[in-house]
Amino acid sequence: MLNQIRPALVLTVTLTLLLGVAYPLAITGVSQAALPYQANGSRIERDGTVIGSTLIGQNFTGPTYFWPRPSATGPDPYNAAASSGSNYGPTDKRLVDRVAEASQQLGGQNIPADAVTTSASGLDPDITPANAQMQVARVAQARGIEAGRLEELIASMTQLPVLGIFGEPRVNVLALNLALDELAPEAR
């Protein structure tokens, strides 16, 4: 029996060191060398303070900012600890009612789908250019800025599909709102 325990322990320790220490350290080293911004969470800093990440949405609710798509994380929007979609099917009355209510709050006609539906994770940081364009009049009025300048800002902040074919055009809401603050600071 001892002749079986020793090889089992050696294998366990070896695999633990290899897969639990060496491999993670190697992957961390490669990611830090090749893609340090992404490896560290794609954090956005202002004056040396981390204010967010381009990977996780934030809840902007005031009229002076562009709003993200709805969050499915319950009473605490964009809570990463509660990440999940709504899990409502397309015929679920709760989903239909929620979308109808959100559509009415936004004017009821020609509302982009991402303005009234959550993403699969409930934390999506991006909106479609159409969603951003829909909000231009509100933000322009609240900031006292010409709508044309906001449309130019949206166009400059729009990220195209990866390699031209993967994904859809999108606008990162946090990056857009930070650029908006630079373009037209809020009146304080």
mmCIF file of C-alpha atoms in Angstrom:
data_model
loop_
_atom_site.group_PDB
_atom_site.id
_atom_site.type_symbol
_atom_site.label_atom_id
_atom_site.label_comp_id
_atom_site.label_asym_id
_atom_site.label_seq_id
_atom_site.Cartn_x
_atom_site.Cartn_y
_atom_site.Cartn_z
ATOM 1 C CA MET A 1 0.000 0.000 0.000
ATOM 2 C CA LEU A 2 2.870 2.386 0.754
ATOM 3 C CA ASN A 3 4.185 1.790 -2.735
ATOM 4 C CA GLN A 4 0.933 3.339 -4.028
ATOM 5 C CA ILE A 5 0.743 6.278 -1.598
ATOM 6 C CA ARG A 6 4.185 7.664 -2.388
ATOM 7 C CA PRO A 7 3.638 8.028 -6.186
ATOM 8 C CA ALA A 8 0.160 9.453 -5.536
ATOM 9 C CA LEU A 9 1.562 12.106 -3.168
ATOM 10 C CA VAL A 10 4.424 12.943 -5.553
ATOM 11 C CA LEU A 11 1.969 13.298 -8.440
ATOM 12 C CA THR A 12 -0.397 15.432 -6.334
ATOM 13 C CA VAL A 13 2.374 17.786 -5.195
ATOM 14 C CA THR A 14 3.891 17.961 -8.693
ATOM 15 C CA LEU A 15 0.574 18.748 -10.392
ATOM 16 C CA THR A 16 -0.339 21.250 -7.674
ATOM 17 C CA LEU A 17 2.930 23.113 -8.184
ATOM 18 C CA LEU A 18 2.718 22.882 -11.960
ATOM 19 C CA LEU A 19 -0.956 23.751 -12.454
ATOM 20 C CA GLY A 20 -1.587 25.754 -9.290
ATOM 21 C CA VAL A 21 1.584 27.858 -9.221
ATOM 22 C CA ALA A 22 3.775 27.657 -12.342
ATOM 23 C CA TYR A 23 1.012 27.826 -14.967
ATOM 24 C CA PRO A 24 -0.892 30.761 -13.367
ATOM 25 C CA LEU A 25 2.378 32.686 -12.885
ATOM 26 C CA ALA A 26 3.358 32.069 -16.516
ATOM 27 C CA ILE A 27 -0.035 33.181 -17.845
ATOM 28 C CA THR A 28 -0.005 36.252 -15.579
ATOM 29 C CA GLY A 29 3.495 37.144 -16.778
ATOM 30 C CA VAL A 30 2.574 36.768 -20.448
ATOM 31 C CA SER A 31 -0.620 38.802 -20.035
ATOM 32 C CA GLN A 32 1.185 41.564 -18.116
ATOM 33 C CA ALA A 33 3.863 41.728 -20.815
ATOM 34 C CA ALA A 34 1.559 41.516 -23.833
ATOM 35 C CA LEU A 35 -1.636 43.278 -22.686
ATOM 36 C CA PRO A 36 -1.043 45.089 -19.377
ATOM 37 C CA TYR A 37 -4.088 47.407 -19.666
ATOM 38 C CA GLN A 38 -6.485 44.503 -20.219
ATOM 39 C CA ALA A 39 -4.698 42.222 -17.728
ATOM 40 C CA ASN A 40 -5.276 44.803 -15.005
ATOM 41 C CA GLY A 41 -9.009 45.119 -15.627
ATOM 42 C CA SER A 42 -9.115 47.881 -18.269
ATOM 43 C CA ARG A 43 -9.329 50.415 -15.465
ATOM 44 C CA ILE A 44 -9.952 54.081 -16.141
ATOM 45 C CA GLU A 45 -8.186 56.506 -13.830
ATOM 46 C CA ARG A 46 -8.709 60.190 -13.229
ATOM 47 C CA ASP A 47 -6.236 62.116 -11.069
ATOM 48 C CA GLY A 48 -4.678 58.841 -9.910
ATOM 49 C CA THR A 49 -7.985 57.378 -8.724
ATOM 50 C CA VAL A 50 -9.669 54.435 -10.435
ATOM 51 C CA ILE A 51 -13.154 55.576 -11.420
ATOM 52 C CA GLY A 52 -14.282 52.573 -13.412
ATOM 53 C CA SER A 53 -13.518 49.967 -16.020
ATOM 54 C CA THR A 54 -14.315 49.844 -19.696
ATOM 55 C CA LEU A 55 -15.483 46.254 -19.116
ATOM 56 C CA ILE A 56 -18.245 46.817 -16.541
ATOM 57 C CA GLY A 57 -21.121 49.238 -16.928
ATOM 58 C CA GLN A 58 -21.900 51.958 -14.438
ATOM 59 C CA ASN A 59 -25.275 53.353 -13.526
ATOM 60 C CA PHE A 60 -25.678 56.895 -14.867
ATOM 61 C CA THR A 61 -29.144 58.268 -14.159
ATOM 62 C CA GLY A 62 -28.927 62.067 -14.347
ATOM 63 C CA PRO A 63 -30.148 63.944 -17.424
ATOM 64 C CA THR A 64 -26.656 65.357 -18.076
ATOM 65 C CA TYR A 65 -25.192 61.943 -18.904
ATOM 66 C CA PHE A 66 -25.770 59.224 -21.459
ATOM 67 C CA TRP A 67 -27.521 56.288 -19.845
ATOM 68 C CA PRO A 68 -26.395 52.665 -20.142
ATOM 69 C CA ARG A 69 -28.711 49.838 -21.020
ATOM 70 C CA PRO A 70 -30.816 48.505 -18.124
ATOM 71 C CA SER A 71 -29.070 46.269 -15.605
ATOM 72 C CA ALA A 72 -30.468 42.911 -14.517
ATOM 73 C CA THR A 73 -28.683 42.918 -11.173
ATOM 74 C CA GLY A 74 -31.723 43.807 -9.126
ATOM 75 C CA PRO A 75 -32.137 46.746 -6.783
ATOM 76 C CA ASP A 76 -28.420 47.615 -6.968
ATOM 77 C CA PRO A 77 -27.770 48.305 -10.689
ATOM 78 C CA TYR A 78 -24.451 47.134 -12.117
ATOM 79 C CA ASN A 79 -23.571 45.127 -9.008
ATOM 80 C CA ALA A 80 -20.870 42.760 -10.274
ATOM 81 C CA ALA A 81 -21.520 40.337 -7.414
ATOM 82 C CA ALA A 82 -25.033 39.763 -8.774
ATOM 83 C CA SER A 83 -24.120 39.460 -12.456
ATOM 84 C CA SER A 84 -26.761 37.654 -14.468
ATOM 85 C CA GLY A 85 -29.329 38.166 -17.150
ATOM 86 C CA SER A 86 -33.014 38.343 -16.358
ATOM 87 C CA ASN A 87 -33.507 34.774 -17.654
ATOM 88 C CA TYR A 88 -36.954 35.761 -18.910
ATOM 89 C CA GLY A 89 -37.910 34.119 -22.190
ATOM 90 C CA PRO A 90 -39.217 36.241 -25.076
ATOM 91 C CA THR A 91 -42.827 35.343 -24.279
ATOM 92 C CA ASP A 92 -42.541 35.831 -20.507
ATOM 93 C CA LYS A 93 -45.132 38.404 -19.419
ATOM 94 C CA ARG A 94 -42.676 39.965 -16.946
ATOM 95 C CA LEU A 95 -40.215 40.689 -19.752
ATOM 96 C CA VAL A 96 -42.916 41.989 -22.078
ATOM 97 C CA ASP A 97 -44.289 44.257 -19.326
ATOM 98 C CA ARG A 98 -40.837 45.538 -18.347
ATOM 99 C CA VAL A 99 -39.911 46.329 -21.956
ATOM 100 C CA ALA A 100 -43.266 48.020 -22.577
ATOM 101 C CA GLU A 101 -42.902 50.150 -19.434
ATOM 102 C CA ALA A 102 -39.322 51.146 -20.289
ATOM 103 C CA SER A 103 -40.366 51.973 -23.864
ATOM 104 C CA GLN A 104 -43.149 54.240 -22.614
ATOM 105 C CA GLN A 105 -40.739 56.039 -20.278
ATOM 106 C CA LEU A 106 -38.438 56.698 -23.244
ATOM 107 C CA GLY A 107 -41.120 57.998 -25.578
ATOM 108 C CA GLY A 108 -42.668 54.841 -26.949
ATOM 109 C CA GLN A 109 -41.620 54.948 -30.631
ATOM 110 C CA ASN A 110 -38.522 53.627 -32.424
ATOM 111 C CA ILE A 111 -36.670 52.750 -29.225
ATOM 112 C CA PRO A 112 -33.449 50.758 -29.778
ATOM 113 C CA ALA A 113 -33.728 47.304 -28.215
ATOM 114 C CA ASP A 114 -30.679 47.827 -26.006
ATOM 115 C CA ALA A 115 -32.342 50.850 -24.391
ATOM 116 C CA VAL A 116 -35.055 48.659 -22.879
ATOM 117 C CA THR A 117 -33.469 45.209 -22.504
ATOM 118 C CA THR A 118 -30.664 43.929 -20.301
ATOM 119 C CA SER A 119 -27.550 42.187 -21.548
ATOM 120 C CA ALA A 120 -26.785 38.555 -20.769
ATOM 121 C CA SER A 121 -24.493 39.540 -17.898
ATOM 122 C CA GLY A 122 -26.534 42.512 -16.707
ATOM 123 C CA LEU A 123 -23.268 44.507 -16.646
ATOM 124 C CA ASP A 124 -22.711 45.447 -20.297
ATOM 125 C CA PRO A 125 -20.724 48.711 -20.536
ATOM 126 C CA ASP A 126 -21.700 49.434 -24.150
ATOM 127 C CA ILE A 127 -24.747 50.748 -25.964
ATOM 128 C CA THR A 128 -25.504 50.935 -29.662
ATOM 129 C CA PRO A 129 -24.877 54.180 -31.533
ATOM 130 C CA ALA A 130 -28.658 54.341 -32.102
ATOM 131 C CA ASN A 131 -29.236 54.257 -28.327
ATOM 132 C CA ALA A 132 -26.688 57.053 -27.841
ATOM 133 C CA GLN A 133 -28.264 59.104 -30.663
ATOM 134 C CA MET A 134 -31.689 58.700 -29.059
ATOM 135 C CA GLN A 135 -30.338 60.424 -25.928
ATOM 136 C CA VAL A 136 -28.700 63.395 -27.686
ATOM 137 C CA ALA A 137 -31.615 65.834 -27.282
ATOM 138 C CA ARG A 138 -31.907 65.211 -23.529
ATOM 139 C CA VAL A 139 -28.165 65.494 -22.855
ATOM 140 C CA ALA A 140 -27.796 68.540 -25.133
ATOM 141 C CA GLN A 141 -30.591 70.355 -23.328
ATOM 142 C CA ALA A 142 -29.312 69.412 -19.859
ATOM 143 C CA ARG A 143 -25.721 70.436 -20.690
ATOM 144 C CA GLY A 144 -26.559 73.456 -22.819
ATOM 145 C CA ILE A 145 -24.541 72.140 -25.758
ATOM 146 C CA GLU A 146 -25.390 71.869 -29.438
ATOM 147 C CA ALA A 147 -26.759 68.489 -30.460
ATOM 148 C CA GLY A 148 -24.383 68.402 -33.427
ATOM 149 C CA ARG A 149 -21.363 68.431 -31.118
ATOM 150 C CA LEU A 150 -22.783 65.456 -29.218
ATOM 151 C CA GLU A 151 -23.427 63.592 -32.457
ATOM 152 C CA GLU A 152 -19.793 64.194 -33.471
ATOM 153 C CA LEU A 153 -18.665 62.949 -30.054
ATOM 154 C CA ILE A 154 -20.743 59.777 -30.416
ATOM 155 C CA ALA A 155 -19.332 59.172 -33.899
ATOM 156 C CA SER A 156 -15.769 59.584 -32.617
ATOM 157 C CA MET A 157 -16.398 57.237 -29.663
ATOM 158 C CA THR A 158 -18.111 54.503 -31.716
ATOM 159 C CA GLN A 159 -16.104 51.272 -31.798
ATOM 160 C CA LEU A 160 -16.510 49.241 -34.965
ATOM 161 C CA PRO A 161 -16.849 45.439 -35.087
ATOM 162 C CA VAL A 162 -13.613 43.543 -34.422
ATOM 163 C CA LEU A 163 -11.895 42.817 -37.758
ATOM 164 C CA GLY A 164 -14.929 44.425 -39.382
ATOM 165 C CA ILE A 165 -17.134 41.361 -38.892
ATOM 166 C CA PHE A 166 -17.268 40.299 -35.231
ATOM 167 C CA GLY A 167 -19.872 42.095 -33.145
ATOM 168 C CA GLU A 168 -21.801 45.273 -33.724
ATOM 169 C CA PRO A 169 -20.836 48.946 -33.589
ATOM 170 C CA ARG A 170 -20.919 50.065 -29.972
ATOM 171 C CA VAL A 171 -20.240 53.005 -27.689
ATOM 172 C CA ASN A 172 -18.719 52.571 -24.231
ATOM 173 C CA VAL A 173 -20.942 54.638 -21.919
ATOM 174 C CA LEU A 174 -18.284 55.420 -19.296
ATOM 175 C CA ALA A 175 -15.770 56.544 -21.932
ATOM 176 C CA LEU A 176 -18.478 58.597 -23.677
ATOM 177 C CA ASN A 177 -19.512 60.323 -20.450
ATOM 178 C CA LEU A 178 -15.901 61.081 -19.518
ATOM 179 C CA ALA A 179 -15.346 62.600 -22.975
ATOM 180 C CA LEU A 180 -18.594 64.531 -22.496
ATOM 181 C CA ASP A 181 -17.268 65.962 -19.219
ATOM 182 C CA GLU A 182 -14.160 67.139 -21.089
ATOM 183 C CA LEU A 183 -16.214 68.641 -23.923
ATOM 184 C CA ALA A 184 -18.874 70.330 -21.822
ATOM 185 C CA PRO A 185 -18.363 70.229 -18.045
ATOM 186 C CA GLU A 186 -21.529 70.143 -15.983
ATOM 187 C CA ALA A 187 -22.586 73.445 -14.465
ATOM 188 C CA ARG A 188 -21.946 73.242 -10.769
#
